[in-house]
Coordinates of C-alpha atoms and ligand atoms in Angstrom, one line a residue:
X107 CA 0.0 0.0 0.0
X108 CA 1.6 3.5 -0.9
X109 CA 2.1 5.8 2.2
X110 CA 3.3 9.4 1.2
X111 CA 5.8 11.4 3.3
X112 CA 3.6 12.6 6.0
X113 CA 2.1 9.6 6.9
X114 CA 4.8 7.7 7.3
X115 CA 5.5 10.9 9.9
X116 CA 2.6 9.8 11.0
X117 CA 3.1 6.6 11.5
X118 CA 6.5 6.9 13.6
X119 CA 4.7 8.3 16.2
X120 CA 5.9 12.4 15.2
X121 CA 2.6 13.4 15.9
X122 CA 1.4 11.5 18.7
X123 CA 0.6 8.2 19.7
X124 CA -3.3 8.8 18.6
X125 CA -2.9 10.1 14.9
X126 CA 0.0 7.1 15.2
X127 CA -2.9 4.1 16.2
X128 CA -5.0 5.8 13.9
X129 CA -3.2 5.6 11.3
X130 CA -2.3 2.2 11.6
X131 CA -6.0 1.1 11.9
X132 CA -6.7 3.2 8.1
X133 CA -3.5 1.1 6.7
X134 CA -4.8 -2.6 8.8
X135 CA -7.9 -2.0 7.3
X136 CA -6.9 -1.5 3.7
X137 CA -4.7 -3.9 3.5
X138 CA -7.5 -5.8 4.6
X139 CA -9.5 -5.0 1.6
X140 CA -7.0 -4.7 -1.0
X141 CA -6.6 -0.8 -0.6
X142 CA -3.6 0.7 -3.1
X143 CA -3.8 3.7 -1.0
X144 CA -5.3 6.6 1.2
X145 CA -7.8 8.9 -0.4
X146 CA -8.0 12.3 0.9
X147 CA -12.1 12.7 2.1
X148 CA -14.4 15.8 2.4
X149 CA -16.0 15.1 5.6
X150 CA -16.6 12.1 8.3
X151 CA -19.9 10.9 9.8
X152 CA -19.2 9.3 13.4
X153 CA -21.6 6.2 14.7
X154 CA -20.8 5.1 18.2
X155 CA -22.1 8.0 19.5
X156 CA -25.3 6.8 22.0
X157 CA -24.5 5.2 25.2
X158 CA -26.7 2.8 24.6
X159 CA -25.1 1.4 22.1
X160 CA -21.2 2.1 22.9
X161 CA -21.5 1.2 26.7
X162 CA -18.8 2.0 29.3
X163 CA -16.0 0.4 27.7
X164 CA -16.6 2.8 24.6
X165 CA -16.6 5.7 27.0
X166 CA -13.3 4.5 28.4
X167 CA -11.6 4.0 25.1
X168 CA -12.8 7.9 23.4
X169 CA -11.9 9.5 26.9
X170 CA -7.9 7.8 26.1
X171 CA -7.9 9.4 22.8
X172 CA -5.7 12.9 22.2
X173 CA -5.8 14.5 18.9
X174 CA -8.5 16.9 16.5
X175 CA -10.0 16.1 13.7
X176 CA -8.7 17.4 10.3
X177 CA -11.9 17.7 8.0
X178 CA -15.3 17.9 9.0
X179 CA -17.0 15.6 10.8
X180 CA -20.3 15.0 13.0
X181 CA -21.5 12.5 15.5
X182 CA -24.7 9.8 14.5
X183 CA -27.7 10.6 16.6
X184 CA -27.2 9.9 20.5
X185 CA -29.2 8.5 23.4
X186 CA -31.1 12.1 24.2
X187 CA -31.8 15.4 23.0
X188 CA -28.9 17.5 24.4
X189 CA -30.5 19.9 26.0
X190 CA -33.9 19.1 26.3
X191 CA -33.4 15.4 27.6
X192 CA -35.3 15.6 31.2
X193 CA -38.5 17.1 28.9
X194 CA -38.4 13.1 27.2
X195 CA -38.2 11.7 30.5
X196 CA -34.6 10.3 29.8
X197 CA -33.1 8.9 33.3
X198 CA -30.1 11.6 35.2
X199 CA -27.8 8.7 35.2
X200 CA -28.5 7.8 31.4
X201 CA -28.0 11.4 30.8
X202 CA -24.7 12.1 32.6
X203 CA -23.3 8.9 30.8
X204 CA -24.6 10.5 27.8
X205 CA -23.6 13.5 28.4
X206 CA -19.4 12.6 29.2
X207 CA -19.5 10.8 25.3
X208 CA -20.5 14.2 23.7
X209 CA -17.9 15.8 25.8
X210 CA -15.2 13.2 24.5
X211 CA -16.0 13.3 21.0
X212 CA -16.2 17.4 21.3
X213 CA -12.6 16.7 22.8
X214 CA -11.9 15.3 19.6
X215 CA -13.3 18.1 17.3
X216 CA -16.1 16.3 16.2
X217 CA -19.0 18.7 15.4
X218 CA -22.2 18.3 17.7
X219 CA -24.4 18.0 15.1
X220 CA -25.8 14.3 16.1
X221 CA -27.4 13.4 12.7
X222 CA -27.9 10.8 10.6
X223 CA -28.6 13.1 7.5
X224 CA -25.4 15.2 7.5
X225 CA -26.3 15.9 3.5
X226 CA -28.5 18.6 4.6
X227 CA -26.0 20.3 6.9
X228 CA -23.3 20.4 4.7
X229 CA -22.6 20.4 0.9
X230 CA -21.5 17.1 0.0
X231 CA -21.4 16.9 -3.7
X232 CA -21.2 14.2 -6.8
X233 CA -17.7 12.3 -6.7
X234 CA -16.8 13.3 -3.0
X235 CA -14.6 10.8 -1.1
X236 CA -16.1 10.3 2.6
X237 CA -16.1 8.2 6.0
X238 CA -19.7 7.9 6.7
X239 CA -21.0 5.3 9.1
X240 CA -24.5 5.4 9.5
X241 CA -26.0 2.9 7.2
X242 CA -28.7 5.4 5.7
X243 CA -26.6 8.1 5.6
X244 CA -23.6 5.9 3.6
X245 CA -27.2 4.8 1.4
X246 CA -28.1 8.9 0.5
X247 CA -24.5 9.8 0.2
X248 CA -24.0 6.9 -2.6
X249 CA -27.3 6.5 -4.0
X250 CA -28.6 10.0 -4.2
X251 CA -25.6 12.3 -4.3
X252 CA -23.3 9.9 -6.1
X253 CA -20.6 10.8 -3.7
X254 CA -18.2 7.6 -2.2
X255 CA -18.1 6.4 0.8
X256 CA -18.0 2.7 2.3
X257 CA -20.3 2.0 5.5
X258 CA -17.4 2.7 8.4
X259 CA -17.6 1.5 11.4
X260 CA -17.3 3.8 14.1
X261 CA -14.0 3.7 14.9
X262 CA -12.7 4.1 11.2
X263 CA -14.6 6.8 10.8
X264 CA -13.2 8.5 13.3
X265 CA -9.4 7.1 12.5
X266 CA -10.3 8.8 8.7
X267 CA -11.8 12.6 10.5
X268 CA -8.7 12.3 12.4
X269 CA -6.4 11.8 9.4
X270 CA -8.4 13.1 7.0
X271 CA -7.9 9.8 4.3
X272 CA -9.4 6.5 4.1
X273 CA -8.3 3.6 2.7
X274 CA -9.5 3.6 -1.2
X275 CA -11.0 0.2 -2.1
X276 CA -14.7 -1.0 -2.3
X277 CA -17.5 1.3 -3.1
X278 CA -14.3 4.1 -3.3
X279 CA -13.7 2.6 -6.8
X280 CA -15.5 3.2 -9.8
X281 CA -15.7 -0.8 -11.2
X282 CA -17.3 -1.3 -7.6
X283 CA -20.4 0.4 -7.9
X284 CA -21.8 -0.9 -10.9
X285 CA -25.3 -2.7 -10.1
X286 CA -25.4 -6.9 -9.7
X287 CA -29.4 -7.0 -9.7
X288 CA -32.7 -5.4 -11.3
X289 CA -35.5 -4.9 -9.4
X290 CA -38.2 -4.3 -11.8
X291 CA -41.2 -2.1 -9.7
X292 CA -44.7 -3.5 -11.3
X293 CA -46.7 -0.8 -9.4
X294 CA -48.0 2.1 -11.1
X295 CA -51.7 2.6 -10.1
X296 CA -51.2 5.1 -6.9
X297 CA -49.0 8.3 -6.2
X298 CA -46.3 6.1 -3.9
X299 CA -45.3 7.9 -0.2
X300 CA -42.2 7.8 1.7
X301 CA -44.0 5.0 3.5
X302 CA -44.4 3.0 0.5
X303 CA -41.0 3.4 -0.8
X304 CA -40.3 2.7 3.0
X305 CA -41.7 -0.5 2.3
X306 CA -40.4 -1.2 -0.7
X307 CA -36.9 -0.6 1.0
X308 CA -37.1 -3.5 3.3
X309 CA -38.9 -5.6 1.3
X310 CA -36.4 -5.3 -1.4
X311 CA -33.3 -5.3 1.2
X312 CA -34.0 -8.9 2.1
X313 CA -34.1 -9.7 -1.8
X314 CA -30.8 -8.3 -2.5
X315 CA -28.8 -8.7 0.7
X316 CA -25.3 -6.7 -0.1
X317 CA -25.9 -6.8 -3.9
X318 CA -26.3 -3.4 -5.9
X319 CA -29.6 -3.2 -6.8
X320 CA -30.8 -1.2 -10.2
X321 CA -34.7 -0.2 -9.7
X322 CA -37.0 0.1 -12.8
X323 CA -40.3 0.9 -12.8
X324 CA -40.2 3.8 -10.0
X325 CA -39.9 7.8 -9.8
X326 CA -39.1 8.4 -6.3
X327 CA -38.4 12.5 -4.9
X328 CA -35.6 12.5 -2.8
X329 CA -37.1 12.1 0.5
X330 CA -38.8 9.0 -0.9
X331 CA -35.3 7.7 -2.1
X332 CA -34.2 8.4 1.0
X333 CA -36.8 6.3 2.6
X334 CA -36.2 3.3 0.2
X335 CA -32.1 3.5 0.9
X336 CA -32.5 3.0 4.4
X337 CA -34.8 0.3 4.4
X338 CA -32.9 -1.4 2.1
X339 CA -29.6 -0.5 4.3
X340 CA -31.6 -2.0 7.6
X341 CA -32.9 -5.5 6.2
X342 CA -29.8 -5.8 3.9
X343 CA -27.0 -4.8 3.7
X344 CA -27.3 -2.1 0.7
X345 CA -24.7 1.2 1.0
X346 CA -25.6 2.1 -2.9
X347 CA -29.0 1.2 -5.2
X348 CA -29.8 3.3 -8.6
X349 CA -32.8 4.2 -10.1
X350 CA -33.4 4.1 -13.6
X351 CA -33.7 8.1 -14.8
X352 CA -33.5 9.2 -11.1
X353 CA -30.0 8.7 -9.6
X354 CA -27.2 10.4 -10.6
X355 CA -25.1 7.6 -11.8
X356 CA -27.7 5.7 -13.3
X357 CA -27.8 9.0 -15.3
X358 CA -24.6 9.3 -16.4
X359 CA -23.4 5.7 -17.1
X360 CA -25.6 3.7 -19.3
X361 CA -25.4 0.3 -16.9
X362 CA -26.0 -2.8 -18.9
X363 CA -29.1 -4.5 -17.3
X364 CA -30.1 -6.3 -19.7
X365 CA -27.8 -9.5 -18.5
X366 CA -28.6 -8.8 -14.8
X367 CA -30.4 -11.0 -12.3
X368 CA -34.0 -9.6 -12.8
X369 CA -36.5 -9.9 -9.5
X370 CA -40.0 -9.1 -10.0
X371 CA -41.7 -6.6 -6.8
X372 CA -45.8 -6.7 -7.0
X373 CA -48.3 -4.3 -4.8
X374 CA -49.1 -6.9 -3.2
X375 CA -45.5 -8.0 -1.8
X376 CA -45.6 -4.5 -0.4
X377 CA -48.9 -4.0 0.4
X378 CA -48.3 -7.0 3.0
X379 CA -46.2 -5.0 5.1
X380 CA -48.8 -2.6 5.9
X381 CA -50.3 -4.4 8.7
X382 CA -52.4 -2.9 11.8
X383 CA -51.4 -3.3 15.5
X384 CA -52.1 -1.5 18.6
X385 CA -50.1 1.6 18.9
X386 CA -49.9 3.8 21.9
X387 CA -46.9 6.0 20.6
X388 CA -46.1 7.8 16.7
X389 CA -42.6 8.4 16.0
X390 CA -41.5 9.8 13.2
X391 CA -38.0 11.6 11.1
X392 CA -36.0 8.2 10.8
X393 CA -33.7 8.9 9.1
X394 CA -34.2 12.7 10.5
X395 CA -36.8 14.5 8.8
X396 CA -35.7 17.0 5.9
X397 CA -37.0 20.7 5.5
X398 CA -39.9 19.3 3.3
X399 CA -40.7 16.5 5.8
X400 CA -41.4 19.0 8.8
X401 CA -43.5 21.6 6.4
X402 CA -45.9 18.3 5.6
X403 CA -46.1 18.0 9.6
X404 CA -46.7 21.7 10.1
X405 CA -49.3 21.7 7.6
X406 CA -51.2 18.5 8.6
X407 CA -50.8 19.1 12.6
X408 CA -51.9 22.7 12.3
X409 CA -54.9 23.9 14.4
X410 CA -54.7 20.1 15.4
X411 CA -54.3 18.4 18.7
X412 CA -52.4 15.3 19.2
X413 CA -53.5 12.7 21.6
X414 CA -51.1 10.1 21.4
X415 CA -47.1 10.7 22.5
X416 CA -46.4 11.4 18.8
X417 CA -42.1 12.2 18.5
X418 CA -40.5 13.8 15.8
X419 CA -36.6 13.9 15.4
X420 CA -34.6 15.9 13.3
X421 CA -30.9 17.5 13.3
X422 CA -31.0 20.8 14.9
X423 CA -29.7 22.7 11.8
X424 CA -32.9 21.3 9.8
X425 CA -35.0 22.3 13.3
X426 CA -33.1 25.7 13.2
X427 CA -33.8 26.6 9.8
X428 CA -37.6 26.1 10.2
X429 CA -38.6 27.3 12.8
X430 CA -42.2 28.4 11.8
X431 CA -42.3 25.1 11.0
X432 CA -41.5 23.5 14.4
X433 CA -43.7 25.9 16.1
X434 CA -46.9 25.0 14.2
X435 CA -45.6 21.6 15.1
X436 CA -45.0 21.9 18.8
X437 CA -48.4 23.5 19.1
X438 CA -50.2 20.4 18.2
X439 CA -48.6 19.0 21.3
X440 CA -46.4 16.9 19.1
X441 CA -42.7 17.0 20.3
X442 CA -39.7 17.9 17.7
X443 CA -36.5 16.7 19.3
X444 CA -32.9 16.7 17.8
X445 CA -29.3 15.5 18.3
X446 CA -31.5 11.8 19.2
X447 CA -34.1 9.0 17.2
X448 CA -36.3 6.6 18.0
X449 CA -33.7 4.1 18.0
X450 CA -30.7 5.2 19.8
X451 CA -32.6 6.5 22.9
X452 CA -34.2 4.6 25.3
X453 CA -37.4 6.8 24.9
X454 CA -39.7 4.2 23.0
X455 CA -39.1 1.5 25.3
X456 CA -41.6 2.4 27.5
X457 CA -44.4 1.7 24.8
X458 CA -45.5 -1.8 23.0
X459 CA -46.9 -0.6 19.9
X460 CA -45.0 1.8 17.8
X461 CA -46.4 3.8 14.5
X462 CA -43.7 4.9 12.0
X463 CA -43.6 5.8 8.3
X464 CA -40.3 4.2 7.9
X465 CA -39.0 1.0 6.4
X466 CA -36.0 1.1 8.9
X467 CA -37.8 2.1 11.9
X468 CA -40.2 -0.9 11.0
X469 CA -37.2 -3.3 10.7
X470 CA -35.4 -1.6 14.2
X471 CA -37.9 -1.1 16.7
X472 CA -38.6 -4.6 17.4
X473 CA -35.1 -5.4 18.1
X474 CA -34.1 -1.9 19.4
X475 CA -37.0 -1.0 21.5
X476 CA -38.6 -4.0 22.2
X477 CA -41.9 -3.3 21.1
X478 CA -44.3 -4.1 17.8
X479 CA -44.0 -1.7 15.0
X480 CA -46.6 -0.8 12.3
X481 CA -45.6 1.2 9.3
X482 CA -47.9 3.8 7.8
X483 CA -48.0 6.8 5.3
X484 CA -47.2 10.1 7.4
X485 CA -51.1 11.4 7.3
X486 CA -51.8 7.9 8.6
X487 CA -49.5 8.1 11.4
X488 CA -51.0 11.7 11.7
X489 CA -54.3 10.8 12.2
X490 CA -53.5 7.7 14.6
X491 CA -51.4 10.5 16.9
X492 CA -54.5 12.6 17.3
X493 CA -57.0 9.3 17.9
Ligands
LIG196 FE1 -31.3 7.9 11.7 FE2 -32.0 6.7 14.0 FE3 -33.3 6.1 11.8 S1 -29.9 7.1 13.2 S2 -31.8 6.4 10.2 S3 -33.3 8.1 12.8 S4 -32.6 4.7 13.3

């Protein structure tokens, strides 16, 4: 693997013992995969950051770490809102726990933007090499931007904002991201919602498994493309789909298909997945809701009164930037919370029956929160909130 002169600075220890083990991790790892080399990256995207998930041990081993970052990077969401985390009921202990990882990874110089939709924070643009972890975020970047990133784990993403390279092999590499499978969409007879490209996500991740899939036969928006990638990144193990027309590379490179694996989806096959349970919480905004996502909420919760816990999570740059929005919101009773999801914090697990409009929050709840979910379209989970 070539190491240029400063890295090999690096990895004599001239700048610390830190930027030293993370180094060596970046070159393990490619070596690993077959890496020629390091590829300089735009920005990093940190998982590992909830307690809940990293545990003491994880504390422990960010609190040994001494060195900044050197491009941007921000933290996946954590176990509570920030500042607000005694409003969601989240327990003191919990919270100070909590509370000592954002102060390690700020240590670090990793922004405290806890998001898993960093796209809409910073420009992130066609071609981009980055160190992304979350698995819908590494899905958008991909997919929908058509910039490169592999699914990190969260300590190589945060060796790569450290160092500001990664190692260049797998989905880095142009030959690596043509698709392996065609999933021809025979549904045209309704206007499709996030939910149903929700749907169509984790129906279609368990089809695929870690193949790149090529969709025909849909016209998702981007929020709805959104939807579908992490779906497909939750019951497979998808980091990049296209979409005939729609996605950028599917665009510019004339894939041929015709020779592909070709897997027929019916309305039916998705229609399954809509099934009712008992709900006595709504949770929507996973992955975090975009600008166009809250305006929807304003507009269908205005004047309206919620009955039902109904959560709402976005970054707090989306949250900042629409305030009017959040406000109409907030007045329904509903609650708009960022830096957290429904996920990560240990919020749902007080209720058995969750209501989402998410293929990924369909496939995580039961395992992450222990209760049912049901999937619905957003004016679905709307109405349920305020029954
Ligand atoms: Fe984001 Fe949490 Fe869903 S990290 S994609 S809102 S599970």
């Amino acid at each position: 693997m070539q190491i240029d002169n400063d890295d090999e600075r690096i990895l004599a220890g001239e700048q610390g013992e830190t930027r030293q083990k993370m180094l060596e991790l970046l070159v393990a790892l490619g070596k690993v995969f077959g890496a020629e080399r390091l590829v300089p990256i735009r920005s990093a995207q940190v998982s590992g950051a909830s307690y809940k998930t990293i545990g003491e041990f994880g504390l422990q081993w960010l609190n040994s770490l001494d060195a900044t970052t050197v491009v941007p990077a921000v933290l996946n969401p954590i176990g509570m809102p920030r500042t607000r985390w005694q409003e969601m009921g989240i327990d003191a202990d919990f919270a100070r726990k909590q509370q000592a990882v954002v102060a390690a990874y700020e240590r670090l110089g990793i922004s405290l933007e806890c998001t898993c939709t960093p796209y809409y924070l910073h420009e992130t643009a066609f071609g981009d090499h980055l160190a992304w972890s979350e698995s819908s975020a590494v899905s958008y970047a991909n997919s929908v931007i058509g910039a490169r990133t592999n699914r990190e784990g969260g300590p190589s993403a945060l060796a790569a904002a450290l160092i500001g390279k990664t190692p260049c092999y797998g989905l880095h590499i142009e030959k690596n991201r043509k698709p392996h499978v065609v999933i021809d969409v025979q549904i045209a007879t309704r206007d499709w919602t996030i939910a149903d490209y929700g749907a169509l996500g984790y129906h279609s991740g368990k089809l695929v498994g870690n193949r790149i899939p090529f969709f025909t036969g849909i016209r998702p928006d981007h929020d709805q493309l959104k939807a579908l990638g992490a779906a497909m990144a939750a019951t497979g193990a998808v980091a990049l789909y296209h979409v005939e027309d729609i996605t950028p590379e599917a665009q510019k490179t004339r894939y041929r298909i015709r020779d592909l694996e070709k897997i027929p989806v019916e309305l039916r096959e998705i229609a399954n997945i809509f099934r009712e349970v008992p709900v006595e919480a709504v949770a929507l905004g996973c992955p975090h809701c975009s600008p166009e996502e809250l305006g929807t909420l304003a507009r269908l919760l205005a004047g309206k009164r919620v009955r039902k816990p109904l959560y709402i999570f976005a970054s707090q740059g989306v949250i900042d930037a629409n305030r009017k929005f959040v406000e109409t919101i907030g007045k329904s009773g509903a609650k708009v919370y960022a830096d957290t999801c429904m996920v990560v914090s240990p919020v749902m697990e007080q209720y058995k029956g969750i209501m989402v409009n998410s293929g990924k929050a369909l496939a995580y709840v039961p395992d992450m929160c222990g209760g049912v979910a049901r999937i619905g379209t957003t004016e679905e989970c709307v109405k349920v909130a305020m029954e």
